[in-house]
Amino acid sequence: ELPPRHKELLAVATPDQAEAAREFFTSRDYVAVSVVTDSDTDLWEAAAQLDAIECGPEAPGALPPIMFQPSLTVVNWAARIEQGLPQDRLEQGPTALDVGCGSGRDAVFLARRGWNVTGVDEFDNALGRMMKLAESLRVGARVATQRARVRPDGSLEGSEDFANRTYDLVMAVRFLQKGFLPRIASMVRVGGFVLYETFAEEGGGPNAVANTPKKTGRLLSRADLLAAFPDPEFVLHCCELRNITDGRLLRCFVAQRAQPPPSLPKEQLEGLLQSPQAAFE
C-alpha cells in the first residue's frame, strides 16, 4: 500500500531501478517525488543522525509499520469507540463489519488494534488485496472476507451470511447505497456503534469539486443518517463535515445503539396492573 498522493515521497531504490521508480510514482500523480539510491552514503549518514534506521531483532509481538493512511474518522474514533464498549467485548476481541471495504485499509487498521473484522466487497480482486495486506502486516487471522454486491434497493447479490449477524461496529467509508442503511442499523448490536464516512450532499450540485459523485443517491445528508439511525434508538456522537485534500466534502457520522431501559420486576408490574394510580404516585 502506498502513502497518500499529496504527501512528499522519498523512495530508495537500487541504481538500476531509480529512474523506473521515479516514472512509476510520477505516473500515479505523486506531486513531490525524490528518488535516491541505496548506495548513497549521504542518505544513510543523514538517516543515522535522525535515528531513522531500525536494525536488530524485532520486539516480540511487534507489528510492522504501515505506510497507508486509513480514514481519519476511523483513526480519530477508534479509541473512543473502544472505550464505549463493555470490557468483556474488548477482552474477547470486538467485532467489526466493513461494508464496501475495498483494499481493506480501514479493516486492517482495526485488526492491528485487536478487532476481528469482516470485510465485504463486490470485487474479488479488492478482497484479495485486503487479505494480502492483512497477512503482510501479520493480522490475517483477524480478518475475514465475504463477497457481495449491495443493490440500490438494499438487497444483496452474493453472500448474505454477514448480514444476519450483529457487530460491535459497522462501518462504511466512501460507500453508499441508501437502501441498505436500515440493514446496517439492524446489524449494530446493543451498545455497538455505526460509523459512516462518504461524500456529503452539501458538496454536490453544479459547483461540485471534480470527482464528487453527480447523483444525489450517491451523496449522504444529515437527514438520511438521522432517519436511518433515529433517536432514542441510537445516541448521536458525531455528524460533521470535513474537506479532504482535493477539496471534496465528506459527511462523517458516528452513533451508538442505546441500551434498552431496564425492565421492571414481575411483582412490580403486577402491582401496577392491579393499582394503576400507583404509577403516578
PDB file of C-alpha atoms in Angstrom:
ATOM      1  CA  GLU A   1       0.000   0.000   0.000  1.00  0.00           C
ATOM      2  CA  LEU A   2       1.264   3.455  -0.934  1.00  0.00           C
ATOM      3  CA  PRO A   3       1.013   6.679   1.088  1.00  0.00           C
ATOM      4  CA  PRO A   4      -1.426   9.452   0.023  1.00  0.00           C
ATOM      5  CA  ARG A   5      -0.532  11.247  -3.221  1.00  0.00           C
ATOM      6  CA  HIS A   6      -0.378  14.691  -1.626  1.00  0.00           C
ATOM      7  CA  LYS A   7       2.418  13.595   0.730  1.00  0.00           C
ATOM      8  CA  GLU A   8       6.053  14.229  -0.157  1.00  0.00           C
ATOM      9  CA  LEU A   9       7.589  10.904  -1.080  1.00  0.00           C
ATOM     10  CA  LEU A  10      11.186   9.765  -0.759  1.00  0.00           C
ATOM     11  CA  ALA A  11      11.871   6.449  -2.481  1.00  0.00           C
ATOM     12  CA  VAL A  12      15.040   4.417  -2.010  1.00  0.00           C
ATOM     13  CA  ALA A  13      15.977   2.257  -4.990  1.00  0.00           C
ATOM     14  CA  THR A  14      18.927   0.418  -6.439  1.00  0.00           C
ATOM     15  CA  PRO A  15      20.866   2.464  -9.031  1.00  0.00           C
ATOM     16  CA  ASP A  16      19.412   0.493 -11.945  1.00  0.00           C
ATOM     17  CA  GLN A  17      15.823   0.989 -10.671  1.00  0.00           C
ATOM     18  CA  ALA A  18      15.975   4.674  -9.722  1.00  0.00           C
ATOM     19  CA  GLU A  19      14.590   6.123 -12.954  1.00  0.00           C
ATOM     20  CA  ALA A  20      11.889   3.466 -13.218  1.00  0.00           C
ATOM     21  CA  ALA A  21      10.838   4.249  -9.640  1.00  0.00           C
ATOM     22  CA  ARG A  22      10.576   7.953 -10.419  1.00  0.00           C
ATOM     23  CA  GLU A  23       8.442   7.274 -13.515  1.00  0.00           C
ATOM     24  CA  PHE A  24       6.228   4.884 -11.548  1.00  0.00           C
ATOM     25  CA  PHE A  25       5.345   7.413  -8.858  1.00  0.00           C
ATOM     26  CA  THR A  26       5.013  10.333 -11.284  1.00  0.00           C
ATOM     27  CA  SER A  27       2.589   8.317 -13.423  1.00  0.00           C
ATOM     28  CA  ARG A  28       0.425   7.890 -10.324  1.00  0.00           C
ATOM     29  CA  ASP A  29       0.202  11.648  -9.768  1.00  0.00           C
ATOM     30  CA  TYR A  30       2.576  11.951  -6.821  1.00  0.00           C
ATOM     31  CA  VAL A  31       3.435  15.640  -6.794  1.00  0.00           C
ATOM     32  CA  ALA A  32       6.680  15.620  -4.829  1.00  0.00           C
ATOM     33  CA  VAL A  33       8.870  12.609  -5.536  1.00  0.00           C
ATOM     34  CA  SER A  34      12.538  12.237  -4.643  1.00  0.00           C
ATOM     35  CA  VAL A  35      14.450   9.099  -5.533  1.00  0.00           C
ATOM     36  CA  VAL A  36      17.802   8.255  -4.006  1.00  0.00           C
ATOM     37  CA  THR A  37      19.890   5.158  -4.480  1.00  0.00           C
ATOM     38  CA  ASP A  38      20.695   2.725  -1.711  1.00  0.00           C
ATOM     39  CA  SER A  39      24.385   3.234  -2.436  1.00  0.00           C
ATOM     40  CA  ASP A  40      24.186   6.924  -1.455  1.00  0.00           C
ATOM     41  CA  THR A  41      26.307   7.172   1.692  1.00  0.00           C
ATOM     42  CA  ASP A  42      24.914  10.641   2.484  1.00  0.00           C
ATOM     43  CA  LEU A  43      21.452   9.089   2.778  1.00  0.00           C
ATOM     44  CA  TRP A  44      22.493   6.589   5.421  1.00  0.00           C
ATOM     45  CA  GLU A  45      24.504   9.162   7.359  1.00  0.00           C
ATOM     46  CA  ALA A  46      21.551  11.547   7.437  1.00  0.00           C
ATOM     47  CA  ALA A  47      19.172   8.733   8.454  1.00  0.00           C
ATOM     48  CA  ALA A  48      21.514   7.709  11.267  1.00  0.00           C
ATOM     49  CA  GLN A  49      21.633  11.293  12.576  1.00  0.00           C
ATOM     50  CA  LEU A  50      17.823  11.353  12.627  1.00  0.00           C
ATOM     51  CA  ASP A  51      17.722   7.968  14.398  1.00  0.00           C
ATOM     52  CA  ALA A  52      15.625   6.727  11.470  1.00  0.00           C
ATOM     53  CA  ILE A  53      17.365   3.414  10.913  1.00  0.00           C
ATOM     54  CA  GLU A  54      15.861   0.351  12.533  1.00  0.00           C
ATOM     55  CA  CYS A  55      18.073  -2.676  12.979  1.00  0.00           C
ATOM     56  CA  GLY A  56      18.394  -5.724  15.158  1.00  0.00           C
ATOM     57  CA  PRO A  57      15.725  -8.280  16.127  1.00  0.00           C
ATOM     58  CA  GLU A  58      12.102  -7.159  16.329  1.00  0.00           C
ATOM     59  CA  ALA A  59      10.454  -6.904  19.703  1.00  0.00           C
ATOM     60  CA  PRO A  60       8.240  -9.933  20.472  1.00  0.00           C
ATOM     61  CA  GLY A  61       4.746  -9.357  19.108  1.00  0.00           C
ATOM     62  CA  ALA A  62       5.735  -6.166  17.288  1.00  0.00           C
ATOM     63  CA  LEU A  63       3.738  -5.368  14.138  1.00  0.00           C
ATOM     64  CA  PRO A  64       5.350  -3.916  11.014  1.00  0.00           C
ATOM     65  CA  PRO A  65       4.747  -0.173  10.466  1.00  0.00           C
ATOM     66  CA  ILE A  66       2.134   0.920   7.934  1.00  0.00           C
ATOM     67  CA  MET A  67       2.621   3.346   5.060  1.00  0.00           C
ATOM     68  CA  PHE A  68      -1.037   3.845   4.162  1.00  0.00           C
ATOM     69  CA  GLN A  69      -3.496   6.370   5.636  1.00  0.00           C
ATOM     70  CA  PRO A  70      -6.783   4.929   6.940  1.00  0.00           C
ATOM     71  CA  SER A  71      -9.916   7.065   7.094  1.00  0.00           C
ATOM     72  CA  LEU A  72      -9.375   9.926   9.527  1.00  0.00           C
ATOM     73  CA  THR A  73     -12.820   9.309  11.001  1.00  0.00           C
ATOM     74  CA  VAL A  74     -11.842   5.709  11.761  1.00  0.00           C
ATOM     75  CA  VAL A  75      -8.474   6.795  13.174  1.00  0.00           C
ATOM     76  CA  ASN A  76      -9.965   9.578  15.308  1.00  0.00           C
ATOM     77  CA  TRP A  77     -12.824   7.484  16.693  1.00  0.00           C
ATOM     78  CA  ALA A  78     -11.290   4.023  17.130  1.00  0.00           C
ATOM     79  CA  ALA A  79     -10.087   4.575  20.691  1.00  0.00           C
ATOM     80  CA  ARG A  80     -13.277   6.371  21.747  1.00  0.00           C
ATOM     81  CA  ILE A  81     -15.425   3.559  20.355  1.00  0.00           C
ATOM     82  CA  GLU A  82     -13.323   1.009  22.220  1.00  0.00           C
ATOM     83  CA  GLN A  83     -13.776   2.978  25.440  1.00  0.00           C
ATOM     84  CA  GLY A  84     -17.542   2.879  24.909  1.00  0.00           C
ATOM     85  CA  LEU A  85     -17.702  -0.913  24.601  1.00  0.00           C
ATOM     86  CA  PRO A  86     -18.150  -3.294  27.560  1.00  0.00           C
ATOM     87  CA  GLN A  87     -14.893  -4.652  28.929  1.00  0.00           C
ATOM     88  CA  ASP A  88     -15.795  -8.265  28.157  1.00  0.00           C
ATOM     89  CA  ARG A  89     -16.151  -7.480  24.447  1.00  0.00           C
ATOM     90  CA  LEU A  90     -12.740  -5.844  24.393  1.00  0.00           C
ATOM     91  CA  GLU A  91     -11.181  -8.853  26.096  1.00  0.00           C
ATOM     92  CA  GLN A  92     -12.750 -11.242  23.576  1.00  0.00           C
ATOM     93  CA  GLY A  93     -11.755  -9.044  20.634  1.00  0.00           C
ATOM     94  CA  PRO A  94     -14.533  -6.745  19.421  1.00  0.00           C
ATOM     95  CA  THR A  95     -16.173  -7.460  16.078  1.00  0.00           C
ATOM     96  CA  ALA A  96     -16.451  -5.085  13.137  1.00  0.00           C
ATOM     97  CA  LEU A  97     -18.046  -5.173   9.696  1.00  0.00           C
ATOM     98  CA  ASP A  98     -16.578  -3.029   6.911  1.00  0.00           C
ATOM     99  CA  VAL A  99     -19.157  -2.617   4.123  1.00  0.00           C
ATOM    100  CA  GLY A 100     -17.565  -1.737   0.790  1.00  0.00           C
ATOM    101  CA  CYS A 101     -14.142  -2.422   2.265  1.00  0.00           C
ATOM    102  CA  GLY A 102     -12.122  -2.046  -0.951  1.00  0.00           C
ATOM    103  CA  SER A 103      -8.482  -2.994  -0.404  1.00  0.00           C
ATOM    104  CA  GLY A 104      -9.006  -3.022   3.358  1.00  0.00           C
ATOM    105  CA  ARG A 105      -7.062  -0.106   4.791  1.00  0.00           C
ATOM    106  CA  ASP A 106      -9.639   0.621   7.492  1.00  0.00           C
ATOM    107  CA  ALA A 107     -10.335  -3.040   8.234  1.00  0.00           C
ATOM    108  CA  VAL A 108      -6.631  -3.835   8.620  1.00  0.00           C
ATOM    109  CA  PHE A 109      -6.113  -0.731  10.772  1.00  0.00           C
ATOM    110  CA  LEU A 110      -8.746  -2.052  13.208  1.00  0.00           C
ATOM    111  CA  ALA A 111      -7.337  -5.593  13.074  1.00  0.00           C
ATOM    112  CA  ARG A 112      -3.991  -4.205  14.216  1.00  0.00           C
ATOM    113  CA  ARG A 113      -5.829  -2.788  17.245  1.00  0.00           C
ATOM    114  CA  GLY A 114      -7.206  -6.237  18.146  1.00  0.00           C
ATOM    115  CA  TRP A 115     -10.542  -6.193  16.310  1.00  0.00           C
ATOM    116  CA  ASN A 116     -11.933  -9.182  14.417  1.00  0.00           C
ATOM    117  CA  VAL A 117     -13.044  -7.654  11.126  1.00  0.00           C
ATOM    118  CA  THR A 118     -15.181  -8.920   8.269  1.00  0.00           C
ATOM    119  CA  GLY A 119     -14.746  -7.030   5.014  1.00  0.00           C
ATOM    120  CA  VAL A 120     -17.476  -7.086   2.359  1.00  0.00           C
ATOM    121  CA  ASP A 121     -16.986  -6.009  -1.238  1.00  0.00           C
ATOM    122  CA  GLU A 122     -18.321  -6.995  -4.649  1.00  0.00           C
ATOM    123  CA  PHE A 123     -14.873  -7.291  -6.240  1.00  0.00           C
ATOM    124  CA  ASP A 124     -12.737 -10.382  -5.717  1.00  0.00           C
ATOM    125  CA  ASN A 125      -9.523  -8.505  -6.529  1.00  0.00           C
ATOM    126  CA  ALA A 126     -10.240  -5.951  -3.793  1.00  0.00           C
ATOM    127  CA  LEU A 127     -10.854  -8.707  -1.238  1.00  0.00           C
ATOM    128  CA  GLY A 128      -7.668 -10.429  -2.355  1.00  0.00           C
ATOM    129  CA  ARG A 129      -5.672  -7.235  -1.822  1.00  0.00           C
ATOM    130  CA  MET A 130      -7.180  -6.830   1.630  1.00  0.00           C
ATOM    131  CA  MET A 131      -6.139 -10.322   2.693  1.00  0.00           C
ATOM    132  CA  LYS A 132      -2.676  -9.849   1.217  1.00  0.00           C
ATOM    133  CA  LEU A 133      -2.314  -6.594   3.158  1.00  0.00           C
ATOM    134  CA  ALA A 134      -3.558  -8.200   6.387  1.00  0.00           C
ATOM    135  CA  GLU A 135      -1.186 -11.127   6.049  1.00  0.00           C
ATOM    136  CA  SER A 136       1.794  -8.887   5.261  1.00  0.00           C
ATOM    137  CA  LEU A 137       1.061  -6.985   8.485  1.00  0.00           C
ATOM    138  CA  ARG A 138       0.582 -10.227  10.469  1.00  0.00           C
ATOM    139  CA  VAL A 139      -3.118  -9.782  11.250  1.00  0.00           C
ATOM    140  CA  GLY A 140      -4.516 -12.188   8.671  1.00  0.00           C
ATOM    141  CA  ALA A 141      -6.084 -14.331  11.402  1.00  0.00           C
ATOM    142  CA  ARG A 142      -8.225 -11.383  12.484  1.00  0.00           C
ATOM    143  CA  VAL A 143      -9.567 -10.564   9.008  1.00  0.00           C
ATOM    144  CA  ALA A 144     -12.250 -12.392   7.017  1.00  0.00           C
ATOM    145  CA  THR A 145     -13.864 -11.563   3.677  1.00  0.00           C
ATOM    146  CA  GLN A 146     -17.252 -12.068   2.088  1.00  0.00           C
ATOM    147  CA  ARG A 147     -18.135 -11.212  -1.486  1.00  0.00           C
ATOM    148  CA  ALA A 148     -21.452  -9.456  -2.005  1.00  0.00           C
ATOM    149  CA  ARG A 149     -22.896  -6.651  -4.085  1.00  0.00           C
ATOM    150  CA  VAL A 150     -25.305  -4.233  -2.425  1.00  0.00           C
ATOM    151  CA  ARG A 151     -28.033  -3.246  -4.876  1.00  0.00           C
ATOM    152  CA  PRO A 152     -29.543   0.280  -4.816  1.00  0.00           C
ATOM    153  CA  ASP A 153     -32.697  -1.049  -3.124  1.00  0.00           C
ATOM    154  CA  GLY A 154     -30.604  -2.521  -0.309  1.00  0.00           C
ATOM    155  CA  SER A 155     -30.903  -6.152  -1.384  1.00  0.00           C
ATOM    156  CA  LEU A 156     -27.818  -8.319  -1.698  1.00  0.00           C
ATOM    157  CA  GLU A 157     -26.313 -10.279  -4.554  1.00  0.00           C
ATOM    158  CA  GLY A 158     -23.897 -12.907  -3.293  1.00  0.00           C
ATOM    159  CA  SER A 159     -23.214 -13.857   0.315  1.00  0.00           C
ATOM    160  CA  GLU A 160     -25.804 -12.776   2.891  1.00  0.00           C
ATOM    161  CA  ASP A 161     -24.223 -14.533   5.862  1.00  0.00           C
ATOM    162  CA  PHE A 162     -22.595 -11.342   7.183  1.00  0.00           C
ATOM    163  CA  ALA A 163     -25.937  -9.513   7.146  1.00  0.00           C
ATOM    164  CA  ASN A 164     -27.542 -11.999   9.528  1.00  0.00           C
ATOM    165  CA  ARG A 165     -25.148 -11.186  12.373  1.00  0.00           C
ATOM    166  CA  THR A 166     -24.630  -8.278  14.731  1.00  0.00           C
ATOM    167  CA  TYR A 167     -21.353  -6.437  15.377  1.00  0.00           C
ATOM    168  CA  ASP A 168     -19.745  -4.079  17.847  1.00  0.00           C
ATOM    169  CA  LEU A 169     -19.035  -1.738  14.932  1.00  0.00           C
ATOM    170  CA  VAL A 170     -20.489  -1.472  11.444  1.00  0.00           C
ATOM    171  CA  MET A 171     -18.639   0.999   9.233  1.00  0.00           C
ATOM    172  CA  ALA A 172     -18.815   2.203   5.653  1.00  0.00           C
ATOM    173  CA  VAL A 173     -16.191   4.531   4.181  1.00  0.00           C
ATOM    174  CA  ARG A 174     -16.632   6.044   0.697  1.00  0.00           C
ATOM    175  CA  PHE A 175     -19.514   3.651   0.073  1.00  0.00           C
ATOM    176  CA  LEU A 176     -23.222   4.390  -0.117  1.00  0.00           C
ATOM    177  CA  GLN A 177     -26.407   2.606  -1.053  1.00  0.00           C
ATOM    178  CA  LYS A 178     -29.161   4.438   0.808  1.00  0.00           C
ATOM    179  CA  GLY A 179     -31.475   1.456   0.569  1.00  0.00           C
ATOM    180  CA  PHE A 180     -29.004  -0.508   2.711  1.00  0.00           C
ATOM    181  CA  LEU A 181     -28.946   1.945   5.632  1.00  0.00           C
ATOM    182  CA  PRO A 182     -31.805   0.227   7.533  1.00  0.00           C
ATOM    183  CA  ARG A 183     -29.990  -3.104   7.168  1.00  0.00           C
ATOM    184  CA  ILE A 184     -26.829  -1.548   8.593  1.00  0.00           C
ATOM    185  CA  ALA A 185     -28.827  -0.335  11.604  1.00  0.00           C
ATOM    186  CA  SER A 186     -30.117  -3.870  12.221  1.00  0.00           C
ATOM    187  CA  MET A 187     -26.563  -5.262  12.310  1.00  0.00           C
ATOM    188  CA  VAL A 188     -25.364  -2.992  15.147  1.00  0.00           C
ATOM    189  CA  ARG A 189     -25.599  -4.870  18.419  1.00  0.00           C
ATOM    190  CA  VAL A 190     -26.836  -3.196  21.605  1.00  0.00           C
ATOM    191  CA  GLY A 191     -24.089  -0.896  22.861  1.00  0.00           C
ATOM    192  CA  GLY A 192     -22.319  -1.112  19.496  1.00  0.00           C
ATOM    193  CA  PHE A 193     -21.503   1.654  17.052  1.00  0.00           C
ATOM    194  CA  VAL A 194     -22.099   2.670  13.451  1.00  0.00           C
ATOM    195  CA  LEU A 195     -19.502   4.778  11.633  1.00  0.00           C
ATOM    196  CA  TYR A 196     -20.162   6.328   8.241  1.00  0.00           C
ATOM    197  CA  GLU A 197     -17.917   8.494   6.083  1.00  0.00           C
ATOM    198  CA  THR A 198     -18.766   9.308   2.485  1.00  0.00           C
ATOM    199  CA  PHE A 199     -19.382  12.225   0.149  1.00  0.00           C
ATOM    200  CA  ALA A 200     -21.796  14.818   1.538  1.00  0.00           C
ATOM    201  CA  GLU A 201     -24.896  16.146  -0.162  1.00  0.00           C
ATOM    202  CA  GLU A 202     -23.726  19.664   0.675  1.00  0.00           C
ATOM    203  CA  GLY A 203     -20.712  19.135  -1.613  1.00  0.00           C
ATOM    204  CA  GLY A 204     -22.806  18.231  -4.673  1.00  0.00           C
ATOM    205  CA  GLY A 205     -24.542  20.377  -7.263  1.00  0.00           C
ATOM    206  CA  PRO A 206     -23.239  22.379 -10.243  1.00  0.00           C
ATOM    207  CA  ASN A 207     -20.268  23.760  -8.302  1.00  0.00           C
ATOM    208  CA  ALA A 208     -19.102  20.395  -7.028  1.00  0.00           C
ATOM    209  CA  VAL A 209     -15.381  19.653  -6.918  1.00  0.00           C
ATOM    210  CA  ALA A 210     -14.112  17.232  -9.581  1.00  0.00           C
ATOM    211  CA  ASN A 211     -14.669  13.535  -8.809  1.00  0.00           C
ATOM    212  CA  THR A 212     -17.586  14.247  -6.468  1.00  0.00           C
ATOM    213  CA  PRO A 213     -20.430  11.826  -7.302  1.00  0.00           C
ATOM    214  CA  LYS A 214     -23.017  13.526  -9.522  1.00  0.00           C
ATOM    215  CA  LYS A 215     -26.103  11.574  -8.484  1.00  0.00           C
ATOM    216  CA  THR A 216     -27.804  12.664  -5.256  1.00  0.00           C
ATOM    217  CA  GLY A 217     -28.285   8.978  -4.416  1.00  0.00           C
ATOM    218  CA  ARG A 218     -24.509   8.762  -4.009  1.00  0.00           C
ATOM    219  CA  LEU A 219     -24.361  11.758  -1.662  1.00  0.00           C
ATOM    220  CA  LEU A 220     -25.167  11.488   2.034  1.00  0.00           C
ATOM    221  CA  SER A 221     -27.169  14.013   4.045  1.00  0.00           C
ATOM    222  CA  ARG A 222     -27.637  14.522   7.759  1.00  0.00           C
ATOM    223  CA  ALA A 223     -31.346  13.768   7.305  1.00  0.00           C
ATOM    224  CA  ASP A 224     -30.547  10.398   5.679  1.00  0.00           C
ATOM    225  CA  LEU A 225     -28.499   9.367   8.686  1.00  0.00           C
ATOM    226  CA  LEU A 226     -30.874  10.599  11.378  1.00  0.00           C
ATOM    227  CA  ALA A 227     -33.733   8.779   9.678  1.00  0.00           C
ATOM    228  CA  ALA A 228     -31.777   5.510   9.469  1.00  0.00           C
ATOM    229  CA  PHE A 229     -30.314   5.755  12.989  1.00  0.00           C
ATOM    230  CA  PRO A 230     -33.041   7.590  14.933  1.00  0.00           C
ATOM    231  CA  ASP A 231     -33.037   8.915  18.464  1.00  0.00           C
ATOM    232  CA  PRO A 232     -33.580   7.381  21.037  1.00  0.00           C
ATOM    233  CA  GLU A 233     -32.659   4.045  19.470  1.00  0.00           C
ATOM    234  CA  PHE A 234     -29.242   5.482  18.577  1.00  0.00           C
ATOM    235  CA  VAL A 235     -27.221   8.066  20.509  1.00  0.00           C
ATOM    236  CA  LEU A 236     -25.546  10.537  18.165  1.00  0.00           C
ATOM    237  CA  HIS A 237     -21.836  11.162  18.844  1.00  0.00           C
ATOM    238  CA  CYS A 238     -20.707  12.894  15.651  1.00  0.00           C
ATOM    239  CA  CYS A 239     -22.308  14.260  12.490  1.00  0.00           C
ATOM    240  CA  GLU A 240     -19.966  16.727  10.843  1.00  0.00           C
ATOM    241  CA  LEU A 241     -18.491  17.812   7.529  1.00  0.00           C
ATOM    242  CA  ARG A 242     -14.832  17.528   6.580  1.00  0.00           C
ATOM    243  CA  ASN A 243     -12.886  18.524   3.481  1.00  0.00           C
ATOM    244  CA  ILE A 244     -10.292  16.141   2.108  1.00  0.00           C
ATOM    245  CA  THR A 245      -7.125  17.372   0.434  1.00  0.00           C
ATOM    246  CA  ASP A 246      -8.622  17.718  -3.061  1.00  0.00           C
ATOM    247  CA  GLY A 247     -11.493  19.859  -1.734  1.00  0.00           C
ATOM    248  CA  ARG A 248     -14.250  17.259  -1.796  1.00  0.00           C
ATOM    249  CA  LEU A 249     -16.650  17.326   1.143  1.00  0.00           C
ATOM    250  CA  LEU A 250     -17.260  14.298   3.360  1.00  0.00           C
ATOM    251  CA  ARG A 251     -20.024  13.619   5.852  1.00  0.00           C
ATOM    252  CA  CYS A 252     -18.634  11.924   8.990  1.00  0.00           C
ATOM    253  CA  PHE A 253     -21.100  10.198  11.313  1.00  0.00           C
ATOM    254  CA  VAL A 254     -20.775   8.119  14.483  1.00  0.00           C
ATOM    255  CA  ALA A 255     -23.674   6.832  16.602  1.00  0.00           C
ATOM    256  CA  GLN A 256     -24.179   4.156  19.267  1.00  0.00           C
ATOM    257  CA  ARG A 257     -27.109   1.809  19.677  1.00  0.00           C
ATOM    258  CA  ALA A 258     -28.616   2.650  23.041  1.00  0.00           C
ATOM    259  CA  GLN A 259     -29.035   0.191  25.847  1.00  0.00           C
ATOM    260  CA  PRO A 260     -32.745  -0.637  26.387  1.00  0.00           C
ATOM    261  CA  PRO A 261     -34.285   0.699  29.602  1.00  0.00           C
ATOM    262  CA  PRO A 262     -34.239  -1.804  32.472  1.00  0.00           C
ATOM    263  CA  SER A 263     -37.395  -3.875  32.758  1.00  0.00           C
ATOM    264  CA  LEU A 264     -39.432  -3.768  35.953  1.00  0.00           C
ATOM    265  CA  PRO A 265     -39.564  -6.870  38.160  1.00  0.00           C
ATOM    266  CA  LYS A 266     -42.586  -9.086  37.556  1.00  0.00           C
ATOM    267  CA  GLU A 267     -44.008  -8.372  41.016  1.00  0.00           C
ATOM    268  CA  GLN A 268     -43.850  -4.610  40.447  1.00  0.00           C
ATOM    269  CA  LEU A 269     -45.524  -4.914  37.038  1.00  0.00           C
ATOM    270  CA  GLU A 270     -48.350  -6.964  38.542  1.00  0.00           C
ATOM    271  CA  GLY A 271     -48.759  -4.339  41.261  1.00  0.00           C
ATOM    272  CA  LEU A 272     -49.063  -1.557  38.703  1.00  0.00           C
ATOM    273  CA  LEU A 273     -51.680  -3.508  36.756  1.00  0.00           C
ATOM    274  CA  GLN A 274     -53.732  -4.048  39.895  1.00  0.00           C
ATOM    275  CA  SER A 275     -53.361  -0.444  41.051  1.00  0.00           C
ATOM    276  CA  PRO A 276     -52.707   1.840  38.010  1.00  0.00           C
ATOM    277  CA  GLN A 277     -52.768   5.006  40.134  1.00  0.00           C
ATOM    278  CA  ALA A 278     -49.561   3.787  41.812  1.00  0.00           C
ATOM    279  CA  ALA A 279     -47.717   4.586  38.640  1.00  0.00           C
ATOM    280  CA  PHE A 280     -48.430   8.283  39.189  1.00  0.00           C
ATOM    281  CA  GLU A 281     -47.539   8.447  42.875  1.00  0.00           C
TER     282      GLU A 281
END
